[in-house]
Each structure stands twice: as C-alpha cells, then as structure tokens.
Short mmCIF file of the C-alpha atoms (twelve columns), coordinates in Angstrom:
data_MODEL
# 
_entry.id   MODEL 
# 
loop_
_atom_site.group_PDB 
_atom_site.id 
_atom_site.type_symbol 
_atom_site.label_atom_id 
_atom_site.label_alt_id 
_atom_site.label_comp_id 
_atom_site.label_asym_id 
_atom_site.label_seq_id 
_atom_site.Cartn_x 
_atom_site.Cartn_y 
_atom_site.Cartn_z 
_atom_site.pdbx_PDB_model_num 
ATOM 1   C CA . MET A 1   -26.068 82.610  -12.150 1 
ATOM 2   C CA . LYS A 2   -28.873 81.348  -10.175 1 
ATOM 3   C CA . THR A 3   -30.221 83.387  -7.215  1 
ATOM 4   C CA . SER A 4   -29.675 80.731  -4.851  1 
ATOM 5   C CA . ASP A 5   -25.896 80.815  -5.797  1 
ATOM 6   C CA . ALA A 6   -25.941 84.399  -3.936  1 
ATOM 7   C CA . ILE A 7   -27.958 83.146  -0.834  1 
ATOM 8   C CA . CYS A 8   -25.804 82.219  1.935   1 
ATOM 9   C CA . PRO A 9   -26.416 78.509  2.909   1 
ATOM 10  C CA . VAL A 10  -26.079 79.125  6.627   1 
ATOM 11  C CA . PRO A 11  -28.587 81.448  8.062   1 
ATOM 12  C CA . ARG A 12  -27.936 84.484  9.583   1 
ATOM 13  C CA . MET A 13  -30.257 83.836  12.253  1 
ATOM 14  C CA . MET A 14  -33.511 81.469  11.931  1 
ATOM 15  C CA . GLY A 15  -35.185 82.464  8.528   1 
ATOM 16  C CA . TRP A 16  -32.811 85.130  7.716   1 
ATOM 17  C CA . PHE A 17  -30.296 84.554  4.882   1 
ATOM 18  C CA . ASP A 18  -27.666 86.861  3.800   1 
ATOM 19  C CA . VAL A 19  -27.339 87.526  -0.058  1 
ATOM 20  C CA . ALA A 20  -24.256 88.583  -1.785  1 
ATOM 21  C CA . ALA A 21  -24.416 91.518  -4.255  1 
ATOM 22  C CA . ARG A 22  -22.037 93.719  -6.238  1 
ATOM 23  C CA . VAL A 23  -23.283 97.473  -6.611  1 
ATOM 24  C CA . ARG A 24  -22.234 100.100 -8.720  1 
ATOM 25  C CA . TYR A 25  -23.185 103.890 -8.299  1 
ATOM 26  C CA . ALA A 26  -22.890 106.205 -11.419 1 
ATOM 27  C CA . SER A 27  -23.711 109.709 -11.175 1 
ATOM 28  C CA . ASP A 28  -25.782 110.925 -14.220 1 
ATOM 29  C CA . ASP A 29  -22.764 113.028 -15.599 1 
ATOM 30  C CA . GLY A 30  -20.586 110.015 -15.150 1 
ATOM 31  C CA . LYS A 31  -17.929 111.973 -13.061 1 
ATOM 32  C CA . ILE A 32  -18.527 109.955 -10.131 1 
ATOM 33  C CA . VAL A 33  -18.551 106.080 -10.198 1 
ATOM 34  C CA . ARG A 34  -18.230 104.055 -6.928  1 
ATOM 35  C CA . TYR A 35  -18.495 100.120 -6.098  1 
ATOM 36  C CA . ALA A 36  -19.045 98.368  -3.033  1 
ATOM 37  C CA . HIS A 37  -19.791 94.349  -2.498  1 
ATOM 38  C CA . ASP A 38  -21.426 92.950  0.719   1 
ATOM 39  C CA . THR A 39  -24.300 91.112  1.888   1 
ATOM 40  C CA . TYR A 40  -26.809 93.921  1.177   1 
ATOM 41  C CA . LEU A 41  -29.703 91.803  0.464   1 
ATOM 42  C CA . ASP A 42  -31.771 89.225  2.196   1 
ATOM 43  C CA . SER A 43  -33.987 86.165  1.703   1 
ATOM 44  C CA . HIS A 44  -36.431 83.972  3.948   1 
ATOM 45  C CA . ASP A 45  -34.979 80.595  2.399   1 
ATOM 46  C CA . GLN A 46  -31.848 79.238  1.062   1 
ATOM 47  C CA . ASP A 47  -33.525 79.342  -2.332  1 
ATOM 48  C CA . GLY A 48  -36.385 81.767  -1.985  1 
ATOM 49  C CA . PRO A 49  -37.080 85.518  -3.438  1 
ATOM 50  C CA . VAL A 50  -34.390 88.151  -2.499  1 
ATOM 51  C CA . PHE A 51  -35.391 91.387  -1.149  1 
ATOM 52  C CA . MET A 52  -33.903 94.833  0.202   1 
ATOM 53  C CA . GLY A 53  -34.010 94.953  3.895   1 
ATOM 54  C CA . ASP A 54  -31.970 96.729  6.269   1 
ATOM 55  C CA . GLY A 55  -28.839 96.499  4.217   1 
ATOM 56  C CA . ILE A 56  -29.844 99.365  2.475   1 
ATOM 57  C CA . GLU A 57  -28.246 101.569 5.260   1 
ATOM 58  C CA . MET A 58  -24.719 99.899  4.922   1 
ATOM 59  C CA . MET A 59  -25.094 99.774  1.282   1 
ATOM 60  C CA . PHE A 60  -25.605 103.557 0.828   1 
ATOM 61  C CA . HIS A 61  -22.810 104.206 3.638   1 
ATOM 62  C CA . HIS A 62  -20.460 102.196 1.424   1 
ATOM 63  C CA . LEU A 63  -21.384 104.074 -1.642  1 
ATOM 64  C CA . GLY A 64  -20.806 107.413 0.334   1 
ATOM 65  C CA . LEU A 65  -24.453 108.165 -0.717  1 
ATOM 66  C CA . GLN A 66  -27.185 109.720 1.124   1 
ATOM 67  C CA . LEU A 67  -29.967 107.431 2.266   1 
ATOM 68  C CA . PRO A 68  -33.317 108.024 0.861   1 
ATOM 69  C CA . ARG A 69  -35.978 109.363 3.324   1 
ATOM 70  C CA . GLY A 70  -39.716 108.608 3.771   1 
ATOM 71  C CA . GLU A 71  -41.709 107.315 0.457   1 
ATOM 72  C CA . GLU A 72  -38.537 107.532 -1.720  1 
ATOM 73  C CA . LEU A 73  -37.023 104.834 0.773   1 
ATOM 74  C CA . TYR A 74  -39.977 102.384 0.563   1 
ATOM 75  C CA . ASN A 75  -39.982 102.907 -3.410  1 
ATOM 76  C CA . PHE A 76  -36.535 102.349 -3.672  1 
ATOM 77  C CA . CYS A 77  -36.603 98.922  -1.414  1 
ATOM 78  C CA . ASP A 78  -40.115 97.875  -3.461  1 
ATOM 79  C CA . ALA A 79  -38.114 98.562  -6.771  1 
ATOM 80  C CA . VAL A 80  -35.142 96.493  -5.839  1 
ATOM 81  C CA . THR A 81  -37.348 93.747  -4.696  1 
ATOM 82  C CA . ALA A 82  -39.382 93.859  -7.646  1 
ATOM 83  C CA . GLY A 83  -36.482 93.629  -10.020 1 
ATOM 84  C CA . PHE A 84  -34.624 90.503  -8.373  1 
ATOM 85  C CA . ALA A 85  -38.057 88.798  -8.496  1 
ATOM 86  C CA . GLU A 86  -37.437 88.945  -12.335 1 
ATOM 87  C CA . THR A 87  -33.468 88.888  -12.777 1 
ATOM 88  C CA . THR A 88  -30.188 88.658  -11.122 1 
ATOM 89  C CA . VAL A 89  -29.081 92.304  -12.051 1 
ATOM 90  C CA . VAL A 90  -31.347 95.385  -11.365 1 
ATOM 91  C CA . GLU A 91  -30.870 99.227  -12.171 1 
ATOM 92  C CA . ILE A 92  -32.551 101.794 -9.822  1 
ATOM 93  C CA . PRO A 93  -32.639 105.414 -10.931 1 
ATOM 94  C CA . LEU A 94  -31.681 107.991 -8.300  1 
ATOM 95  C CA . ASP A 95  -32.046 111.595 -8.178  1 
ATOM 96  C CA . GLU A 96  -28.896 112.193 -9.658  1 
ATOM 97  C CA . GLY A 97  -27.680 108.937 -10.890 1 
ATOM 98  C CA . GLU A 98  -28.327 105.189 -11.118 1 
ATOM 99  C CA . LEU A 99  -27.323 102.113 -9.139  1 
ATOM 100 C CA . LEU A 100 -26.598 98.761  -10.742 1 
ATOM 101 C CA . LEU A 101 -27.244 95.824  -8.377  1 
ATOM 102 C CA . GLU A 102 -26.005 92.364  -9.344  1 
ATOM 103 C CA . LEU A 103 -26.034 89.115  -7.507  1 
ATOM 104 C CA . THR A 104 -22.785 87.552  -7.079  1 
ATOM 105 C CA . PRO A 105 -21.881 84.304  -5.459  1 
ATOM 106 C CA . TRP A 106 -21.801 84.142  -1.788  1 
ATOM 107 C CA . GLN A 107 -18.206 82.958  -1.683  1 
ATOM 108 C CA . GLU A 108 -16.899 86.001  -3.785  1 
ATOM 109 C CA . VAL A 109 -17.934 88.616  -0.802  1 
ATOM 110 C CA . PRO A 110 -14.654 90.217  0.593   1 
ATOM 111 C CA . GLY A 111 -14.222 88.586  3.640   1 
ATOM 112 C CA . SER A 112 -16.301 85.823  3.465   1 
ATOM 113 C CA . LEU A 113 -15.709 82.809  5.754   1 
ATOM 114 C CA . LEU A 114 -16.740 80.405  2.894   1 
ATOM 115 C CA . SER A 115 -14.091 81.670  0.407   1 
# 
C-alpha cells in the first residue's frame, strides 16, 4: 500500500489531511491486546509525509492507555513520524508494551463517509 492511499483526499481544513491507521497495543506479557482504527495521523498534503499530531490523545483514549507526558510524549510523536517516513507500518515500544501502527486505506476507517 502507498502512503497516499491512507490520506483522505478531502482536507479536514486548509492544509490538514486526515490519515487512517489501525493500531494494536500488546502488553509485554501478552495478556492485554487492544485494537483501534481511526484517523489518528495527519499530513499537510494529499501525498505528503505522515506525522503524529493531536490525534495521539484520541488514539490513547481509544486504546484505554495513559497518554505519555512531557519528553516521553515528544519522543513518541517523533518516533511515529520518523517511522512513517520510511514505511507504512511502525512499531513503538512503551513502558509496559508495544504499539503497532499500520496505515490503512482511508475508506476502511469505520464510519468513513467515503466507504
């Protein structure tokens, strides 16, 4: 899949495009596995780079996880953004588990107006 397939063709507002991602959280011991799928990521262009923005709050809420704070929050956002500069699937370690973020076609987001 190309990154541009995950970017909504209609901007949310001028210069801001929603980007679809499926996210899986797995605890280190494997006892907790949670999934979420929504527009947690952003892009400034319909075929531009993808980055982690304010969607981080909703993503952590949907997964039932505590939002990182301070430097940990900035490091998380930077790691997600750097990962998506290279590939469409990114793994990010957390204190007690791991997040796997995978870009998905925009139309697959539950409730998408374009589906």
